[in-house]
């Protein structure tokens, strides 16, 4: 580097600070040019010129970015920290007016003139100095934790210019204001400007102290954390800037008027609004009250407009969305017709009960479409806290309305169709019984004034169309079940499943897997093969999954570049879906004495089960296995007692049973079984074992027996008969008193089966046992 000119000073630009003559301040260097300038000054033992840059954000400051007056300073110490930082301890010497900058070096150099400190004296200067000293003392008195050395320095200063520079150095002023003082050479104007800054700062400190004293009296121990915000609010009031949230509160008041709330609800809302106006924004209660008012305003309080229901269009929608279910559709159309003729009447609460996958939830969506209303679904499965229905009280942090109110708020309509899904899956916990809370929701006589714990005001649920779904009614409490009209949905027959697959499932899975009907086709025989060999369910969910699996295998081929249309036939099923999972149940039967085929009902549809009996020498004991429930065990005991009382009619040797142990087993031992429906099948298995006559292998049976030999009616006839037909049974024996359920059986199933109606167990023996 070429030698530095002797008539120029090394320039070190600084940000956000101004050094005055006679003042000692530390300076931190960060820019390479500043570090190079300071190091060169130290090497040559030269003074530096500290100049404030106009824009503190600019890193590479040039001549145009610097003020034209600075301070010549001596470098007392140059310190390098272990972290790599560079620091200077500088003492201001004299003001310096820059006339030109010298370039061509790694840092800036400046030429100019040294500005000497004025030595003006006189009464005016002395008066201004006395005023400055008084102002400085007042400021120091109001500032906390002032070092004693600073007071001593102020008192010992006799130079007017130095006193002004010292005061502005420690004054909380902006860099531009300090720069203005530095550029003011004459003592009179300089002292006047410093005095003005001190007066303004003194007024702020006095006002802050006054506000602090006033607000401190209004705060208790619970409000100390909002002290700073209270002071800010008080400052705003003093400056005339109070009411920053007035527009927000005015909007809330306007919204309350427009919400058309009932009188009781509007009174509660206005009461909370007045509380909100008195509550500081920083207080915890402010957010709670505001959230509560927002919840009230988001609810649809206004009476809903009357919407006409087109019955013909409702029929069309139901037929388009669901195949079969004629009785269900008829009941829904009747329901809609009543709502059309009496929109203000108290409509019954429908509860769709049936196995999974038969379309209970989608029926609710169809009803909403038919009525032209919003649809909202509330899942009750696993709910075990009453607060989830009624909401939490607002005294708790994070309180929320219950699921019923939240669903209405989300739907935005007071007359929505609300599906309460899986109402049989609610549980009871330590936080109350949610089923008890549902009593008010589902009672047309009470839900007009439903009171949510969070809202704490009545809300009218009478216009909401509630539809419930359940898989079984045994777990639904009696009082709750009494408030609903039960609409039973049974499983689909194989023919109905084929139609559903052809009309809905294939199209839906084509779209889900990115295919079109022009790319792949599944024939009816393949669909029937999937129904019979790969699914065994009452609904169609697994059927849709298997159809999706078949289509995905084709989707892979098209993704790899195939272009020809694919056809999925029966012969392709084993390649695509694997070996057949379910075989015809007839193949599982054995034509030996002691085996009878029974019919059972489960929450997921009907099923068949086998009752197996064998004998061995013993002492007349009865052994039961197969994880049987108490009622089923009693049915077996009753069947054996009935056999013993009819030994002569059955041709059984009277003393044979006393020396014989009988073992009754129901296969699928891992599955719990219970109920009285297997009484006839148990009796027939024992009769077959003891008489040596086999039970017809094309026949299945159900019915409860009494010790008098009567065959008593049982439930689930439709599901059981459909299961029998699906298993290949051609003949069923049913209690004669179940003839009333004959019309519920699908016509396709009725035409494929022979029905035998039983009055007594003798009828079962005559019709079910083969000749010896």
XYZ file of C-alpha atoms in Angstrom:
772
model
C 0.000 0.000 0.000
C 1.312 3.447 -0.914
C 2.062 5.845 1.957
C -0.823 7.738 3.474
C -0.959 11.509 2.932
C 0.051 13.433 6.045
C -2.722 16.021 5.678
C -5.540 13.425 5.659
C -7.220 11.531 8.514
C -8.119 7.820 8.503
C -11.944 7.554 8.463
C -13.784 4.896 10.508
C -17.566 4.936 9.702
C -19.797 4.152 12.684
C -23.498 3.293 12.985
C -26.038 4.487 15.544
C -23.496 6.301 17.725
C -21.887 9.747 17.861
C -18.634 10.466 19.751
C -18.242 13.960 21.208
C -14.937 15.676 22.123
C -13.477 14.780 25.522
C -15.780 11.727 25.757
C -14.371 8.167 26.056
C -16.430 5.399 24.431
C -15.821 1.774 23.343
C -16.351 0.969 19.665
C -16.824 -2.478 18.119
C -15.429 -2.987 14.603
C -17.015 -5.510 12.247
C -16.360 -4.456 8.660
C -13.021 -5.400 7.043
C -12.398 -1.791 5.882
C -12.957 -0.435 9.397
C -10.636 -3.063 10.904
C -7.936 -2.265 8.319
C -8.293 1.479 9.005
C -7.996 1.038 12.777
C -5.008 -1.291 12.480
C -3.204 1.146 10.121
C -3.864 4.006 12.560
C -2.416 1.955 15.416
C 0.649 1.020 13.375
C 1.359 4.630 12.371
C 0.183 6.028 15.756
C -2.224 8.334 13.959
C -5.559 9.746 15.027
C -8.781 8.490 13.419
C -11.899 10.319 12.291
C -15.209 8.795 13.504
C -18.052 9.723 11.138
C -21.713 8.632 11.447
C -23.201 6.984 8.350
C -26.683 8.034 7.295
C -28.145 4.538 6.688
C -27.108 2.125 9.462
C -28.253 -0.886 7.382
C -25.707 -0.275 4.614
C -22.567 -2.380 4.964
C -20.277 -0.789 2.354
C -20.459 2.909 3.288
C -18.994 5.298 0.702
C -18.360 9.060 0.822
C -21.966 9.847 -0.117
C -23.251 7.740 2.784
C -21.433 9.718 5.511
C -22.145 12.988 7.257
C -19.707 15.861 6.546
C -18.707 16.434 10.138
C -17.106 13.978 12.535
C -14.918 13.723 15.602
C -11.162 13.318 15.666
C -10.310 10.649 18.247
C -7.266 9.097 19.844
C -7.107 5.306 20.076
C -6.548 4.433 23.718
C -6.541 0.672 23.274
C -7.037 -1.839 20.500
C -8.435 -5.122 21.821
C -8.982 -8.421 19.977
C -11.360 -10.813 21.770
C -10.925 -14.638 21.791
C -14.036 -14.932 19.631
C -12.345 -12.871 16.890
C -13.960 -9.492 17.625
C -12.133 -6.161 17.269
C -12.732 -3.358 19.791
C -11.388 0.171 20.227
C -11.335 2.433 23.294
C -11.457 5.946 21.797
C -11.378 9.433 23.284
C -12.836 12.295 21.317
C -10.459 15.202 20.670
C -12.073 17.782 18.400
C -14.796 18.355 15.847
C -13.673 18.018 12.237
C -15.368 19.403 9.102
C -14.728 17.252 5.994
C -14.031 19.020 2.722
C -13.116 16.007 0.584
C -12.595 12.242 0.764
C -9.445 10.523 -0.502
C -9.896 7.192 -2.267
C -7.494 4.574 -3.595
C -6.792 2.954 -0.256
C -8.375 -0.046 1.504
C -10.271 2.481 3.616
C -11.469 6.044 3.370
C -9.309 9.099 4.098
C -10.647 12.612 4.569
C -9.239 16.112 4.313
C -10.793 19.076 6.077
C -10.350 21.494 8.894
C -10.259 21.084 12.647
C -13.104 22.970 14.326
C -11.912 24.495 17.608
C -14.222 24.635 20.603
C -15.693 28.170 21.035
C -14.665 30.087 24.132
C -17.627 32.433 24.142
C -18.620 33.703 27.586
C -21.243 36.006 28.937
C -24.381 36.122 31.061
C -26.487 34.235 28.508
C -24.035 31.332 28.309
C -23.780 31.180 32.096
C -27.588 31.186 32.430
C -27.938 28.400 29.887
C -25.281 26.391 31.726
C -27.145 26.753 35.039
C -30.369 25.621 33.315
C -28.595 22.630 31.774
C -27.192 21.560 35.138
C -30.654 21.741 36.769
C -32.246 19.745 33.952
C -29.521 17.121 34.116
C -29.973 16.781 37.874
C -33.759 16.368 37.449
C -33.280 13.703 34.793
C -30.758 11.812 36.925
C -33.195 11.887 39.857
C -35.910 10.227 37.772
C -33.643 7.607 36.220
C -33.135 4.330 38.138
C -29.700 3.105 39.189
C -27.609 6.135 38.108
C -23.863 5.603 38.790
C -22.529 8.086 41.392
C -19.513 8.794 39.147
C -21.804 10.281 36.503
C -23.265 12.754 38.989
C -19.789 13.746 40.124
C -18.618 14.270 36.535
C -21.608 16.484 35.763
C -21.061 18.604 38.890
C -17.343 18.967 38.191
C -17.757 20.116 34.562
C -17.177 23.875 34.144
C -17.016 24.123 30.347
C -20.415 24.959 28.783
C -19.609 23.127 25.534
C -18.348 20.017 27.325
C -21.444 19.994 29.585
C -23.740 20.102 26.545
C -21.766 17.342 24.808
C -21.690 15.212 27.965
C -25.453 15.592 28.504
C -26.372 14.611 24.964
C -23.946 11.640 25.074
C -25.900 9.963 27.880
C -29.302 11.226 26.741
C -31.695 8.706 25.175
C -31.757 10.545 21.843
C -31.722 9.360 18.243
C -28.365 9.310 16.387
C -29.647 11.955 13.963
C -30.458 14.283 16.906
C -27.009 13.743 18.389
C -25.474 14.391 14.982
C -27.328 17.711 14.849
C -25.761 18.700 18.194
C -22.308 17.679 16.956
C -22.744 19.841 13.856
C -23.786 22.882 15.935
C -20.544 24.750 16.682
C -21.850 27.913 18.399
C -22.410 27.428 22.109
C -25.733 29.309 22.379
C -27.664 27.318 19.739
C -25.982 24.077 20.837
C -26.978 24.496 24.482
C -30.503 25.504 23.462
C -30.964 22.320 21.424
C -29.615 20.141 24.245
C -31.904 21.915 26.706
C -34.894 21.233 24.445
C -34.038 17.543 24.240
C -33.613 17.349 28.000
C -36.947 19.108 28.592
C -38.770 16.606 26.376
C -37.068 13.641 28.018
C -37.797 15.087 31.465
C -41.512 15.397 30.652
C -41.682 11.764 29.495
C -39.905 10.539 32.630
C -42.193 12.537 34.920
C -45.285 11.301 33.112
C -44.050 7.708 33.207
C -43.386 7.961 36.927
C -46.847 9.420 37.529
C -48.510 6.725 35.429
C -46.500 4.022 37.190
C -47.619 5.283 40.585
C -51.241 5.500 39.472
C -51.379 2.053 37.863
C -49.583 0.425 40.755
C -52.511 1.259 43.039
C -54.985 -0.527 40.711
C -53.038 -3.762 40.440
C -53.079 -6.698 42.819
C -50.866 -9.752 42.968
C -52.778 -11.574 40.182
C -52.310 -8.699 37.710
C -48.630 -7.938 38.153
C -47.676 -9.827 35.007
C -49.583 -7.259 32.908
C -47.909 -4.231 34.501
C -46.100 -3.163 31.351
C -49.230 -3.368 29.217
C -51.175 -1.390 31.823
C -48.559 1.352 31.665
C -48.742 1.345 27.886
C -52.533 1.693 28.037
C -52.214 4.553 30.541
C -49.674 6.283 28.294
C -52.071 5.966 25.370
C -54.835 7.528 27.458
C -52.573 10.455 28.366
C -51.659 10.950 24.709
C -55.277 10.798 23.610
C -54.827 7.516 21.732
C -57.218 5.491 23.872
C -59.860 3.262 22.282
C -57.793 1.320 19.769
C -60.301 -1.563 20.059
C -63.418 0.606 19.936
C -64.051 -0.335 16.320
C -63.733 -4.021 17.202
C -66.195 -3.704 20.079
C -68.572 -1.732 17.847
C -68.451 -4.521 15.270
C -69.277 -7.067 17.972
C -72.272 -5.026 19.094
C -73.454 -4.725 15.489
C -73.049 -8.479 14.998
C -75.148 -9.183 18.101
C -77.967 -7.089 16.654
C -77.752 -8.804 13.259
C -77.631 -12.331 14.740
C -81.360 -12.161 15.643
C -80.804 -14.005 18.905
C -83.627 -14.864 21.293
C -84.117 -12.265 24.012
C -82.481 -14.373 26.741
C -79.437 -15.122 24.576
C -79.069 -11.506 23.427
C -79.181 -10.308 27.047
C -76.390 -12.744 27.960
C -74.334 -11.652 24.935
C -74.678 -7.961 25.796
C -73.706 -8.671 29.398
C -70.519 -10.384 28.227
C -69.846 -7.523 25.807
C -70.002 -5.021 28.689
C -67.546 -7.187 30.614
C -65.275 -7.219 27.584
C -65.324 -3.417 27.394
C -64.184 -3.169 31.013
C -61.486 -5.856 30.737
C -57.907 -4.926 29.684
C -56.786 -6.630 26.489
C -53.813 -8.177 28.270
C -55.982 -9.907 30.876
C -56.601 -13.636 30.520
C -60.363 -13.067 30.824
C -60.337 -10.901 27.697
C -59.518 -13.832 25.417
C -62.055 -16.108 27.134
C -64.879 -13.576 26.811
C -63.979 -12.807 23.208
C -63.939 -16.517 22.275
C -67.325 -16.999 23.952
C -68.865 -14.064 22.049
C -67.388 -15.335 18.763
C -68.932 -18.757 19.427
C -72.340 -17.205 20.139
C -72.181 -15.097 16.965
C -71.149 -18.030 14.753
C -74.212 -20.075 15.726
C -77.323 -19.849 13.516
C -79.870 -18.285 15.885
C -82.297 -16.916 13.289
C -85.316 -19.134 12.488
C -84.532 -21.143 9.309
C -86.433 -20.486 6.127
C -89.026 -23.052 5.132
C -87.817 -25.355 2.351
C -90.321 -27.331 0.358
C -89.599 -31.072 0.008
C -90.147 -32.657 -3.409
C -91.257 -36.222 -2.621
C -90.728 -37.440 -6.201
C -87.210 -36.003 -6.227
C -86.575 -37.612 -2.826
C -87.573 -41.009 -4.241
C -85.274 -40.459 -7.221
C -82.330 -39.559 -4.969
C -82.873 -42.580 -2.712
C -83.125 -44.931 -5.694
C -80.040 -43.398 -7.301
C -77.941 -43.697 -4.141
C -79.068 -47.110 -2.867
C -80.157 -50.362 -4.411
C -82.827 -52.432 -2.666
C -83.810 -51.472 0.916
C -87.394 -50.939 -0.265
C -88.931 -50.919 3.220
C -86.297 -48.494 4.456
C -86.857 -46.166 1.512
C -90.607 -46.325 2.048
C -90.186 -45.321 5.712
C -87.860 -42.457 4.755
C -90.333 -41.183 2.155
C -93.101 -41.316 4.800
C -90.823 -39.387 7.156
C -90.147 -36.723 4.508
C -93.832 -36.469 3.645
C -94.700 -35.770 7.295
C -91.958 -33.120 7.493
C -93.353 -31.510 4.352
C -96.925 -31.376 5.652
C -95.979 -30.418 9.221
C -92.588 -28.652 9.139
C -93.063 -27.297 12.671
C -94.146 -30.663 14.100
C -92.094 -32.893 16.346
C -90.699 -35.528 14.007
C -89.498 -38.868 15.384
C -85.790 -39.622 15.737
C -84.876 -42.376 13.280
C -82.239 -44.927 14.270
C -80.825 -47.126 11.520
C -79.688 -50.442 13.002
C -77.796 -53.009 10.989
C -74.458 -54.657 10.295
C -71.494 -52.642 9.005
C -71.342 -51.717 5.350
C -75.076 -51.795 4.507
C -75.364 -48.037 3.874
C -76.607 -46.517 7.131
C -74.460 -43.382 6.967
C -75.009 -42.860 3.248
C -78.770 -43.033 3.837
C -78.439 -40.005 6.104
C -76.570 -38.135 3.367
C -79.323 -39.027 0.895
C -81.980 -37.705 3.301
C -80.074 -34.417 3.541
C -79.922 -34.172 -0.258
C -83.606 -34.997 -0.571
C -84.525 -32.300 1.970
C -82.103 -29.747 0.496
C -80.388 -29.268 3.852
C -76.823 -29.215 5.138
C -75.434 -32.546 6.358
C -73.375 -32.889 9.530
C -71.914 -36.075 10.971
C -71.025 -36.620 14.626
C -69.106 -39.781 15.482
C -70.053 -41.061 18.940
C -67.844 -44.160 18.875
C -65.630 -44.211 21.956
C -67.204 -41.126 23.583
C -67.112 -41.665 27.348
C -67.239 -38.106 28.704
C -70.515 -36.272 29.216
C -68.738 -32.967 28.490
C -68.167 -34.084 24.898
C -71.947 -33.877 24.411
C -72.838 -30.980 26.713
C -69.577 -29.032 26.488
C -67.213 -27.798 29.209
C -67.982 -25.000 31.610
C -66.165 -21.759 30.827
C -64.366 -21.796 34.168
C -61.929 -24.319 32.686
C -59.007 -23.250 30.496
C -59.526 -24.426 26.924
C -63.270 -24.988 27.410
C -65.223 -25.785 24.229
C -68.871 -26.362 23.306
C -70.064 -29.935 22.982
C -69.983 -31.892 19.738
C -73.667 -31.167 19.027
C -73.216 -27.374 19.120
C -69.916 -27.610 17.245
C -71.554 -29.648 14.483
C -74.342 -27.076 14.118
C -71.784 -24.245 14.031
C -69.831 -26.077 11.332
C -72.959 -26.756 9.292
C -74.078 -23.135 9.690
C -77.759 -24.124 9.729
C -80.198 -24.736 12.558
C -82.216 -27.158 10.433
C -79.353 -29.384 9.254
C -79.510 -33.169 9.015
C -77.262 -34.468 11.803
C -76.057 -38.054 11.665
C -75.192 -39.404 15.129
C -72.986 -42.279 14.040
C -72.287 -45.387 16.148
C -74.569 -44.406 19.023
C -74.200 -47.924 20.410
C -70.433 -47.435 20.888
C -70.678 -44.788 23.621
C -69.114 -45.755 26.938
C -69.418 -44.703 30.553
C -66.398 -43.252 32.338
C -65.481 -41.352 35.453
C -66.611 -38.118 33.760
C -70.256 -39.109 33.516
C -72.522 -40.984 31.137
C -72.759 -39.439 27.649
C -75.801 -41.605 26.883
C -77.666 -39.778 29.644
C -76.735 -36.448 28.064
C -78.121 -37.695 24.738
C -81.555 -38.119 26.338
C -82.178 -34.382 26.156
C -80.725 -34.100 22.645
C -82.955 -36.815 21.187
C -86.172 -35.985 23.023
C -88.437 -33.780 20.832
C -90.147 -32.569 24.007
C -86.899 -31.271 25.533
C -84.404 -30.409 22.812
C -86.132 -27.123 22.021
C -84.306 -25.678 25.041
C -81.051 -27.679 24.949
C -78.508 -26.064 27.257
C -74.841 -26.541 26.469
C -72.559 -26.050 29.497
C -70.243 -23.751 27.531
C -72.982 -21.561 26.065
C -75.021 -21.560 29.299
C -78.022 -20.337 27.295
C -80.757 -22.467 25.682
C -80.355 -23.469 22.041
C -83.255 -24.777 19.966
C -82.488 -28.199 18.464
C -86.080 -28.953 17.510
C -85.488 -28.100 13.840
C -82.457 -30.360 13.531
C -83.200 -33.666 11.800
C -81.431 -36.247 13.970
C -80.634 -39.645 12.454
C -78.781 -42.254 14.513
C -76.914 -45.377 13.435
C -75.997 -48.480 15.406
C -74.803 -52.012 14.785
C -76.677 -53.482 17.729
C -79.243 -52.218 20.218
C -78.203 -54.325 23.219
C -75.638 -51.727 24.337
C -78.000 -48.754 23.918
C -79.657 -47.849 27.264
C -83.406 -48.462 27.399
C -84.470 -44.828 27.988
C -82.379 -43.679 25.042
C -83.681 -46.480 22.820
C -87.225 -45.496 23.793
C -86.733 -42.028 22.289
C -85.850 -43.392 18.839
C -87.777 -45.168 16.137
C -85.780 -48.245 15.202
C -85.372 -48.900 11.470
C -83.622 -52.228 10.910
C -81.288 -52.707 7.941
C -80.351 -56.296 7.215
C -77.520 -57.720 5.178
C -77.661 -57.930 1.410
C -78.298 -61.098 -0.540
C -75.825 -62.280 -3.167
C -78.084 -60.935 -5.902
C -78.324 -57.526 -4.239
C -74.549 -57.423 -3.768
C -74.111 -58.166 -7.475
C -76.402 -55.285 -8.435
C -74.674 -52.919 -5.992
C -71.265 -53.900 -7.322
C -72.390 -53.473 -10.920
C -74.085 -50.099 -10.329
C -71.870 -48.414 -7.749
C -68.770 -50.224 -6.530
C -67.054 -50.921 -9.852
C -67.551 -47.324 -11.029
C -66.279 -45.931 -7.726
C -63.178 -48.135 -7.715
C -62.428 -47.308 -11.353
C -62.283 -43.632 -10.410
C -60.266 -44.330 -7.248
C -57.622 -46.271 -9.201
C -57.362 -43.903 -12.161
C -59.043 -46.212 -14.659
C -61.985 -45.892 -17.031
C -64.598 -48.322 -18.283
C -62.874 -48.203 -21.688
C -59.728 -49.686 -20.153
C -61.050 -52.515 -17.988
C -64.249 -54.516 -17.555
C -65.324 -56.996 -14.879
C -68.036 -59.402 -15.980
C -70.935 -60.457 -13.757
C -69.575 -63.966 -13.293
C -66.335 -62.570 -11.872
C -68.297 -60.298 -9.526
C -70.353 -63.300 -8.394
C -67.111 -65.222 -7.854
C -65.740 -62.455 -5.661
C -68.992 -62.346 -3.675
C -69.107 -66.106 -3.083
C -65.431 -66.954 -2.750
C -63.649 -63.913 -1.334
C -66.131 -62.137 0.958
C -68.423 -63.306 3.705
C -70.170 -60.236 5.128
C -73.572 -58.636 5.470
C -72.517 -55.348 3.844
C -70.371 -54.571 0.831
C -67.237 -52.937 2.250
C -64.980 -55.963 1.799
C -66.545 -56.573 -1.600
C -65.499 -53.072 -2.666
C -61.975 -53.685 -1.346
C -61.654 -56.906 -3.338
C -62.921 -55.200 -6.487
C -60.324 -52.494 -5.893
C -57.595 -55.158 -5.544
C -58.610 -56.702 -8.850
C -58.589 -53.326 -10.603
C -55.210 -52.353 -9.147
C -53.587 -55.337 -10.831
C -54.858 -53.950 -14.144
C -53.763 -50.418 -13.210
C -50.175 -51.703 -12.924
C -50.325 -53.022 -16.491
C -51.600 -49.689 -17.853
C -48.963 -47.816 -15.843
C -46.328 -49.979 -17.553
C -47.627 -49.056 -20.999
C -50.488 -51.434 -21.810
C -53.044 -49.993 -24.237
C -55.523 -52.788 -24.958
C -58.751 -53.092 -22.983
C -58.530 -55.657 -20.170
C -61.254 -58.097 -19.220
C -61.420 -59.678 -15.753
C -63.205 -63.039 -15.795
C -63.716 -65.795 -13.240
C -60.582 -67.568 -14.410
C -58.492 -64.491 -13.542
C -59.654 -64.217 -9.926
C -57.223 -66.731 -8.440
C -54.297 -65.043 -10.213
C -55.377 -61.579 -9.072
C -56.858 -62.197 -5.615
C -55.201 -65.464 -4.605
C -56.853 -68.760 -3.654
C -60.550 -68.815 -2.796
C -60.985 -67.967 0.872
C -64.506 -69.235 1.528
C -65.830 -72.567 0.367
C -69.445 -73.671 0.338
C -70.400 -74.642 3.874
C -72.040 -77.831 2.610
C -68.549 -79.215 2.040
C -67.837 -78.829 5.730
C -70.749 -80.985 6.827
C -70.374 -84.613 7.623
C -73.313 -86.947 7.268
C -72.793 -88.712 10.564
C -75.118 -88.889 13.528
C -74.694 -86.178 16.146
C -74.140 -83.160 13.869
C -76.772 -80.460 13.277
C -76.568 -77.141 11.447
C -77.813 -74.118 13.352
C -78.342 -70.478 12.403
C -76.914 -67.571 14.406
C -77.193 -63.792 14.431
C -74.130 -61.561 14.940
C -73.704 -57.771 14.920
C -72.177 -58.068 11.446
C -74.960 -60.243 9.970
C -76.172 -63.822 10.040
C -74.021 -66.951 10.130
C -74.314 -70.705 10.334
C -72.804 -72.852 13.074
C -72.463 -76.578 13.633
C -73.542 -78.368 16.784
C -71.505 -81.544 17.275
C -72.320 -84.190 19.879
C -70.547 -87.409 20.784
C -70.920 -90.006 23.514
C -68.583 -92.103 25.622
C -69.001 -94.517 28.527
C -69.442 -92.686 31.790
C -71.875 -91.632 34.464
C -74.385 -89.424 32.628
C -72.407 -86.162 32.638
C -72.872 -83.356 30.069
C -69.696 -81.644 28.854
C -69.993 -78.383 26.875
C -67.114 -76.740 24.940
C -66.731 -74.042 22.290
C -66.707 -70.906 24.505
C -70.463 -70.977 25.106
C -72.271 -68.311 27.088
C -74.463 -69.034 30.066
C -77.728 -68.917 28.103
C -76.391 -71.316 25.461
C -75.209 -73.740 28.166
C -78.684 -73.688 29.671
C -80.160 -74.417 26.224
C -77.955 -77.524 25.973
C -79.019 -78.662 29.439
C -82.682 -78.090 28.545
C -82.230 -80.064 25.303
C -80.729 -83.008 27.184
C -83.505 -82.940 29.782
C -86.081 -82.895 26.994
C -84.348 -85.861 25.329
C -84.463 -87.809 28.608
C -88.177 -87.109 28.946
C -88.857 -88.306 25.370
C -86.679 -91.440 25.301
C -89.602 -93.731 24.565
C -90.907 -91.553 21.716
C -87.438 -91.354 20.194
C -86.783 -95.083 20.611
C -83.838 -94.577 22.959
C -83.051 -97.223 25.560
C -84.143 -95.855 28.965
C -80.983 -96.692 30.917
C -78.524 -95.850 28.174
C -78.107 -92.248 29.241
C -77.227 -93.142 32.840
C -74.039 -94.920 31.702
C -73.092 -92.433 28.976
C -71.227 -89.113 29.076
C -72.289 -86.699 26.355
C -69.949 -84.061 24.947
C -71.476 -81.147 22.975
C -69.048 -78.948 21.040
C -69.617 -75.891 18.853
C -66.658 -75.328 16.492
C -64.916 -71.950 16.092
C -63.996 -72.232 19.761
C -62.197 -68.890 19.778
C -65.443 -67.040 19.086
C -67.776 -66.401 22.057
C -71.323 -67.654 21.479
C -74.463 -67.102 23.468
C -78.217 -66.941 23.175
C -81.188 -69.314 23.203
C -81.545 -69.633 19.390
C -79.547 -72.867 19.188
C -82.007 -74.841 21.326
C -83.572 -76.726 18.383
C -80.158 -77.447 16.829
C -78.869 -78.791 20.181
C -81.915 -80.998 20.554
C -81.538 -82.329 17.017
C -77.802 -83.058 17.473
C -78.511 -85.030 20.664
C -81.477 -86.837 19.097
C -79.356 -87.742 16.061
C -76.526 -89.017 18.271
C -78.716 -91.157 20.494
C -80.972 -92.545 17.745
C -78.217 -93.098 15.195
C -80.173 -91.194 12.521
C -78.336 -88.394 10.682
C -79.668 -84.870 10.303
C -80.403 -83.878 6.707
C -77.313 -82.062 5.398
C -79.374 -79.628 3.318
C -81.243 -78.355 6.369
C -80.428 -75.636 8.918
C -82.543 -74.683 11.899
C -83.062 -72.108 14.616
C -85.439 -71.717 17.556
C -85.622 -71.773 21.320
C -87.070 -74.794 23.093
C -89.001 -75.175 26.324
C -89.094 -78.157 28.654
C -92.587 -78.869 27.345
C -91.161 -79.382 23.865
C -92.465 -76.117 22.388
C -90.390 -74.284 19.767
C -90.323 -70.591 20.743
C -89.698 -67.611 18.411
C -86.296 -65.958 18.077
C -84.944 -62.797 16.466
C -82.760 -62.066 13.462
C -84.755 -64.327 11.133
C -83.932 -62.351 7.999
C -80.175 -62.301 8.671
C -80.121 -65.987 9.552
C -82.065 -67.062 6.468
C -79.901 -64.926 4.164
C -76.796 -66.525 5.698
C -78.270 -69.979 5.161
C -78.904 -69.285 1.481
C -75.391 -67.899 1.067
C -73.944 -71.084 2.599
C -75.752 -73.345 0.122
C -78.583 -74.464 2.428
C -81.796 -75.309 0.585
C -84.089 -76.005 3.519
C -84.593 -74.147 6.812
C -86.641 -75.023 9.862
C -88.013 -72.005 11.742
C -90.375 -71.513 14.709
C -93.971 -71.303 13.542
C -94.426 -68.105 15.551
C -91.796 -66.444 13.357
C -94.087 -66.518 10.298
C -94.579 -62.807 10.908
C -90.972 -62.272 9.758
C -91.474 -64.149 6.481
C -92.231 -60.980 4.478
C -88.967 -59.384 5.647
C -86.946 -62.073 3.907
C -85.826 -60.949 0.415
C -87.892 -62.486 -2.360
C -84.774 -63.899 -4.029
C -83.969 -65.859 -0.858
C -87.576 -66.936 -0.286
C -87.708 -68.466 -3.741
C -84.474 -70.425 -3.255
C -85.354 -72.061 0.077
C -87.886 -74.533 1.450
C -89.350 -73.416 4.774
C -90.472 -75.801 7.510
C -92.427 -74.249 10.393
C -92.050 -75.906 13.784
C -94.574 -75.965 16.618
C -92.883 -78.623 18.746
C -89.569 -80.457 18.771
C -91.407 -83.534 17.446
C -91.954 -81.590 14.188
C -88.213 -80.999 13.946
C -87.448 -84.683 14.501
C -89.984 -85.697 11.895
C -88.772 -83.210 9.292
C -85.048 -83.125 10.049
C -83.884 -86.665 10.840
C -83.378 -89.164 8.079
C -84.889 -92.595 8.366
C -82.793 -95.190 10.135
